[in-house]
Amino acid sequence: MGYCRNICLDSCKKVILRDGCPRRLISDNGSQFVSSVMQKITYCLIIHTRTHTRVSPSCQSA
């Protein structure tokens, strides 16, 4: 668990330093986006999350 957590945190740091902290995260319910580590990160950084099914293209923004 520690190794995966470190990879996730390092990746988040790189993205935030490069692009800034996102305000929201929209995903297709992929396991990497709904994991407990990602839930803690989005909670701490006040990132609003939204998930949708992969079958519903109307949920995706154009």
PDB file of N, CA and C in Angstrom:
ATOM      1  N   MET A   1       0.822  -1.198   0.000  1.00  0.00           N
ATOM      2  CA  MET A   1       0.000   0.000   0.000  1.00  0.00           C
ATOM      3  C   MET A   1       0.862   1.256   0.000  1.00  0.00           C
ATOM      4  N   GLY A   2       1.969   1.249   0.720  1.00  0.00           N
ATOM      5  CA  GLY A   2       2.832   2.421   0.811  1.00  0.00           C
ATOM      6  C   GLY A   2       3.431   2.797  -0.525  1.00  0.00           C
ATOM      7  N   TYR A   3       3.843   1.796  -1.303  1.00  0.00           N
ATOM      8  CA  TYR A   3       4.441   2.046  -2.618  1.00  0.00           C
ATOM      9  C   TYR A   3       3.433   2.695  -3.557  1.00  0.00           C
ATOM     10  N   CYS A   4       2.230   2.163  -3.611  1.00  0.00           N
ATOM     11  CA  CYS A   4       1.177   2.722  -4.471  1.00  0.00           C
ATOM     12  C   CYS A   4       0.822   4.138  -4.036  1.00  0.00           C
ATOM     13  N   ARG A   5       0.765   4.349  -2.744  1.00  0.00           N
ATOM     14  CA  ARG A   5       0.441   5.681  -2.228  1.00  0.00           C
ATOM     15  C   ARG A   5       1.501   6.692  -2.645  1.00  0.00           C
ATOM     16  N   ASN A   6       2.772   6.310  -2.551  1.00  0.00           N
ATOM     17  CA  ASN A   6       3.852   7.216  -2.943  1.00  0.00           C
ATOM     18  C   ASN A   6       3.797   7.545  -4.425  1.00  0.00           C
ATOM     19  N   ILE A   7       3.501   6.558  -5.255  1.00  0.00           N
ATOM     20  CA  ILE A   7       3.388   6.803  -6.693  1.00  0.00           C
ATOM     21  C   ILE A   7       2.240   7.763  -6.968  1.00  0.00           C
ATOM     22  N   CYS A   8       1.123   7.545  -6.321  1.00  0.00           N
ATOM     23  CA  CYS A   8      -0.044   8.406  -6.511  1.00  0.00           C
ATOM     24  C   CYS A   8       0.263   9.836  -6.073  1.00  0.00           C
ATOM     25  N   LEU A   9       0.881   9.993  -4.921  1.00  0.00           N
ATOM     26  CA  LEU A   9       1.207  11.327  -4.428  1.00  0.00           C
ATOM     27  C   LEU A   9       2.216  12.025  -5.326  1.00  0.00           C
ATOM     28  N   ASP A  10       3.236  11.306  -5.791  1.00  0.00           N
ATOM     29  CA  ASP A  10       4.221  11.897  -6.699  1.00  0.00           C
ATOM     30  C   ASP A  10       3.574  12.343  -7.997  1.00  0.00           C
ATOM     31  N   SER A  11       2.687  11.523  -8.527  1.00  0.00           N
ATOM     32  CA  SER A  11       1.987  11.879  -9.765  1.00  0.00           C
ATOM     33  C   SER A  11       1.123  13.114  -9.557  1.00  0.00           C
ATOM     34  N   CYS A  12       0.421  13.174  -8.447  1.00  0.00           N
ATOM     35  CA  CYS A  12      -0.428  14.335  -8.156  1.00  0.00           C
ATOM     36  C   CYS A  12       0.408  15.603  -8.027  1.00  0.00           C
ATOM     37  N   LYS A  13       1.552  15.505  -7.362  1.00  0.00           N
ATOM     38  CA  LYS A  13       2.420  16.675  -7.212  1.00  0.00           C
ATOM     39  C   LYS A  13       2.879  17.186  -8.567  1.00  0.00           C
ATOM     40  N   LYS A  14       3.272  16.273  -9.463  1.00  0.00           N
ATOM     41  CA  LYS A  14       3.736  16.681 -10.788  1.00  0.00           C
ATOM     42  C   LYS A  14       2.631  17.380 -11.564  1.00  0.00           C
ATOM     43  N   VAL A  15       1.428  16.850 -11.512  1.00  0.00           N
ATOM     44  CA  VAL A  15       0.302  17.451 -12.235  1.00  0.00           C
ATOM     45  C   VAL A  15      -0.038  18.813 -11.645  1.00  0.00           C
ATOM     46  N   ILE A  16      -0.083  18.920 -10.334  1.00  0.00           N
ATOM     47  CA  ILE A  16      -0.444  20.182  -9.689  1.00  0.00           C
ATOM     48  C   ILE A  16       0.614  21.244  -9.957  1.00  0.00           C
ATOM     49  N   LEU A  17       1.885  20.877  -9.904  1.00  0.00           N
ATOM     50  CA  LEU A  17       2.939  21.850 -10.181  1.00  0.00           C
ATOM     51  C   LEU A  17       2.902  22.312 -11.633  1.00  0.00           C
ATOM     52  N   ARG A  18       2.560  21.419 -12.532  1.00  0.00           N
ATOM     53  CA  ARG A  18       2.549  21.753 -13.958  1.00  0.00           C
ATOM     54  C   ARG A  18       1.290  22.515 -14.353  1.00  0.00           C
ATOM     55  N   ASP A  19       0.119  22.041 -13.908  1.00  0.00           N
ATOM     56  CA  ASP A  19      -1.151  22.578 -14.395  1.00  0.00           C
ATOM     57  C   ASP A  19      -1.977  23.315 -13.347  1.00  0.00           C
ATOM     58  N   GLY A  20      -1.595  23.251 -12.089  1.00  0.00           N
ATOM     59  CA  GLY A  20      -2.409  23.830 -11.027  1.00  0.00           C
ATOM     60  C   GLY A  20      -3.372  22.784 -10.472  1.00  0.00           C
ATOM     61  N   CYS A  21      -3.936  23.084  -9.332  1.00  0.00           N
ATOM     62  CA  CYS A  21      -4.838  22.135  -8.679  1.00  0.00           C
ATOM     63  C   CYS A  21      -6.215  22.175  -9.342  1.00  0.00           C
ATOM     64  N   PRO A  22      -6.722  21.035  -9.769  1.00  0.00           N
ATOM     65  CA  PRO A  22      -8.047  21.031 -10.402  1.00  0.00           C
ATOM     66  C   PRO A  22      -9.150  21.278  -9.372  1.00  0.00           C
ATOM     67  N   ARG A  23     -10.253  21.830  -9.832  1.00  0.00           N
ATOM     68  CA  ARG A  23     -11.400  22.046  -8.951  1.00  0.00           C
ATOM     69  C   ARG A  23     -12.340  20.857  -8.974  1.00  0.00           C
ATOM     70  N   ARG A  24     -12.337  20.117 -10.087  1.00  0.00           N
ATOM     71  CA  ARG A  24     -13.209  18.941 -10.166  1.00  0.00           C
ATOM     72  C   ARG A  24     -12.535  17.857 -10.995  1.00  0.00           C
ATOM     73  N   LEU A  25     -12.966  16.636 -10.738  1.00  0.00           N
ATOM     74  CA  LEU A  25     -12.439  15.461 -11.420  1.00  0.00           C
ATOM     75  C   LEU A  25     -13.624  14.624 -11.883  1.00  0.00           C
ATOM     76  N   ILE A  26     -13.712  14.422 -13.185  1.00  0.00           N
ATOM     77  CA  ILE A  26     -14.787  13.613 -13.753  1.00  0.00           C
ATOM     78  C   ILE A  26     -14.160  12.337 -14.286  1.00  0.00           C
ATOM     79  N   SER A  27     -14.667  11.195 -13.858  1.00  0.00           N
ATOM     80  CA  SER A  27     -14.091   9.924 -14.298  1.00  0.00           C
ATOM     81  C   SER A  27     -15.189   8.927 -14.647  1.00  0.00           C
ATOM     82  N   ASP A  28     -14.757   7.812 -15.218  1.00  0.00           N
ATOM     83  CA  ASP A  28     -15.686   6.760 -15.629  1.00  0.00           C
ATOM     84  C   ASP A  28     -15.770   5.645 -14.589  1.00  0.00           C
ATOM     85  N   ASN A  29     -15.570   5.981 -13.321  1.00  0.00           N
ATOM     86  CA  ASN A  29     -15.621   5.003 -12.231  1.00  0.00           C
ATOM     87  C   ASN A  29     -14.451   4.029 -12.261  1.00  0.00           C
ATOM     88  N   GLY A  30     -13.359   4.398 -12.908  1.00  0.00           N
ATOM     89  CA  GLY A  30     -12.174   3.545 -12.937  1.00  0.00           C
ATOM     90  C   GLY A  30     -11.615   3.356 -11.537  1.00  0.00           C
ATOM     91  N   SER A  31     -11.066   2.191 -11.281  1.00  0.00           N
ATOM     92  CA  SER A  31     -10.604   1.871  -9.926  1.00  0.00           C
ATOM     93  C   SER A  31      -9.534   2.841  -9.440  1.00  0.00           C
ATOM     94  N   GLN A  32      -8.715   3.372 -10.341  1.00  0.00           N
ATOM     95  CA  GLN A  32      -7.679   4.309  -9.923  1.00  0.00           C
ATOM     96  C   GLN A  32      -8.263   5.642  -9.455  1.00  0.00           C
ATOM     97  N   PHE A  33      -9.486   5.966  -9.870  1.00  0.00           N
ATOM     98  CA  PHE A  33     -10.109   7.224  -9.472  1.00  0.00           C
ATOM     99  C   PHE A  33     -11.026   7.086  -8.267  1.00  0.00           C
ATOM    100  N   VAL A  34     -11.462   5.893  -7.941  1.00  0.00           N
ATOM    101  CA  VAL A  34     -12.361   5.700  -6.799  1.00  0.00           C
ATOM    102  C   VAL A  34     -11.669   4.984  -5.637  1.00  0.00           C
ATOM    103  N   SER A  35     -10.349   4.855  -5.698  1.00  0.00           N
ATOM    104  CA  SER A  35      -9.611   4.191  -4.624  1.00  0.00           C
ATOM    105  C   SER A  35      -9.628   5.048  -3.362  1.00  0.00           C
ATOM    106  N   SER A  36      -9.350   4.434  -2.240  1.00  0.00           N
ATOM    107  CA  SER A  36      -9.363   5.168  -0.972  1.00  0.00           C
ATOM    108  C   SER A  36      -8.274   6.235  -0.942  1.00  0.00           C
ATOM    109  N   VAL A  37      -7.133   5.964  -1.576  1.00  0.00           N
ATOM    110  CA  VAL A  37      -6.054   6.955  -1.623  1.00  0.00           C
ATOM    111  C   VAL A  37      -6.512   8.184  -2.400  1.00  0.00           C
ATOM    112  N   MET A  38      -7.128   7.959  -3.553  1.00  0.00           N
ATOM    113  CA  MET A  38      -7.587   9.080  -4.368  1.00  0.00           C
ATOM    114  C   MET A  38      -8.708   9.842  -3.673  1.00  0.00           C
ATOM    115  N   GLN A  39      -9.568   9.143  -2.951  1.00  0.00           N
ATOM    116  CA  GLN A  39     -10.630   9.818  -2.201  1.00  0.00           C
ATOM    117  C   GLN A  39     -10.042  10.738  -1.139  1.00  0.00           C
ATOM    118  N   LYS A  40      -8.984  10.284  -0.467  1.00  0.00           N
ATOM    119  CA  LYS A  40      -8.335  11.114   0.552  1.00  0.00           C
ATOM    120  C   LYS A  40      -7.671  12.334  -0.081  1.00  0.00           C
ATOM    121  N   ILE A  41      -7.028  12.132  -1.223  1.00  0.00           N
ATOM    122  CA  ILE A  41      -6.360  13.247  -1.903  1.00  0.00           C
ATOM    123  C   ILE A  41      -7.374  14.288  -2.350  1.00  0.00           C
ATOM    124  N   THR A  42      -8.455  13.837  -2.979  1.00  0.00           N
ATOM    125  CA  THR A  42      -9.452  14.797  -3.450  1.00  0.00           C
ATOM    126  C   THR A  42     -10.143  15.502  -2.279  1.00  0.00           C
ATOM    127  N   TYR A  43     -10.304  14.816  -1.171  1.00  0.00           N
ATOM    128  CA  TYR A  43     -10.894  15.445   0.014  1.00  0.00           C
ATOM    129  C   TYR A  43      -9.963  16.524   0.566  1.00  0.00           C
ATOM    130  N   CYS A  44      -8.684  16.195   0.716  1.00  0.00           N
ATOM    131  CA  CYS A  44      -7.719  17.148   1.278  1.00  0.00           C
ATOM    132  C   CYS A  44      -7.525  18.368   0.383  1.00  0.00           C
ATOM    133  N   LEU A  45      -7.574  18.170  -0.923  1.00  0.00           N
ATOM    134  CA  LEU A  45      -7.353  19.269  -1.862  1.00  0.00           C
ATOM    135  C   LEU A  45      -8.652  19.953  -2.292  1.00  0.00           C
ATOM    136  N   ILE A  46      -9.766  19.543  -1.707  1.00  0.00           N
ATOM    137  CA  ILE A  46     -11.099  20.090  -2.015  1.00  0.00           C
ATOM    138  C   ILE A  46     -11.369  20.019  -3.519  1.00  0.00           C
ATOM    139  N   ILE A  47     -11.205  18.827  -4.071  1.00  0.00           N
ATOM    140  CA  ILE A  47     -11.503  18.570  -5.478  1.00  0.00           C
ATOM    141  C   ILE A  47     -12.833  17.831  -5.525  1.00  0.00           C
ATOM    142  N   HIS A  48     -13.802  18.398  -6.207  1.00  0.00           N
ATOM    143  CA  HIS A  48     -15.121  17.770  -6.324  1.00  0.00           C
ATOM    144  C   HIS A  48     -15.051  16.672  -7.382  1.00  0.00           C
ATOM    145  N   THR A  49     -15.559  15.503  -7.048  1.00  0.00           N
ATOM    146  CA  THR A  49     -15.500  14.376  -7.979  1.00  0.00           C
ATOM    147  C   THR A  49     -16.884  14.033  -8.501  1.00  0.00           C
ATOM    148  N   ARG A  50     -16.900  13.559  -9.722  1.00  0.00           N
ATOM    149  CA  ARG A  50     -18.141  13.091 -10.349  1.00  0.00           C
ATOM    150  C   ARG A  50     -17.778  11.881 -11.198  1.00  0.00           C
ATOM    151  N   THR A  51     -18.592  10.858 -11.103  1.00  0.00           N
ATOM    152  CA  THR A  51     -18.365   9.666 -11.913  1.00  0.00           C
ATOM    153  C   THR A  51     -19.574   9.416 -12.798  1.00  0.00           C
ATOM    154  N   HIS A  52     -19.330   8.744 -13.894  1.00  0.00           N
ATOM    155  CA  HIS A  52     -20.415   8.356 -14.795  1.00  0.00           C
ATOM    156  C   HIS A  52     -20.079   7.003 -15.398  1.00  0.00           C
ATOM    157  N   THR A  53     -21.049   6.393 -15.998  1.00  0.00           N
ATOM    158  CA  THR A  53     -20.825   5.088 -16.616  1.00  0.00           C
ATOM    159  C   THR A  53     -20.131   5.264 -17.959  1.00  0.00           C
ATOM    160  N   ARG A  54     -19.394   4.259 -18.369  1.00  0.00           N
ATOM    161  CA  ARG A  54     -18.690   4.321 -19.647  1.00  0.00           C
ATOM    162  C   ARG A  54     -19.642   4.231 -20.830  1.00  0.00           C
ATOM    163  N   VAL A  55     -20.843   3.769 -20.590  1.00  0.00           N
ATOM    164  CA  VAL A  55     -21.792   3.533 -21.678  1.00  0.00           C
ATOM    165  C   VAL A  55     -22.538   4.807 -22.064  1.00  0.00           C
ATOM    166  N   SER A  56     -22.559   5.801 -21.200  1.00  0.00           N
ATOM    167  CA  SER A  56     -23.384   6.981 -21.417  1.00  0.00           C
ATOM    168  C   SER A  56     -22.570   8.164 -21.946  1.00  0.00           C
ATOM    169  N   PRO A  57     -22.473   8.332 -23.262  1.00  0.00           N
ATOM    170  CA  PRO A  57     -21.699   9.446 -23.803  1.00  0.00           C
ATOM    171  C   PRO A  57     -22.325  10.804 -23.505  1.00  0.00           C
ATOM    172  N   SER A  58     -23.595  10.846 -23.171  1.00  0.00           N
ATOM    173  CA  SER A  58     -24.238  12.125 -22.869  1.00  0.00           C
ATOM    174  C   SER A  58     -23.697  12.742 -21.580  1.00  0.00           C
ATOM    175  N   CYS A  59     -23.055  11.944 -20.741  1.00  0.00           N
ATOM    176  CA  CYS A  59     -22.485  12.463 -19.501  1.00  0.00           C
ATOM    177  C   CYS A  59     -21.151  13.152 -19.741  1.00  0.00           C
ATOM    178  N   GLN A  60     -20.526  12.871 -20.852  1.00  0.00           N
ATOM    179  CA  GLN A  60     -19.230  13.464 -21.153  1.00  0.00           C
ATOM    180  C   GLN A  60     -19.436  14.831 -21.782  1.00  0.00           C
ATOM    181  N   SER A  61     -18.573  15.775 -21.386  1.00  0.00           N
ATOM    182  CA  SER A  61     -18.685  17.108 -21.978  1.00  0.00           C
ATOM    183  C   SER A  61     -18.061  17.108 -23.363  1.00  0.00           C
ATOM    184  N   ALA A  62     -18.554  17.960 -24.226  1.00  0.00           N
ATOM    185  CA  ALA A  62     -18.078  18.018 -25.610  1.00  0.00           C
ATOM    186  C   ALA A  62     -16.813  18.806 -25.726  1.00  0.00           C
TER     187      ALA A  62
END
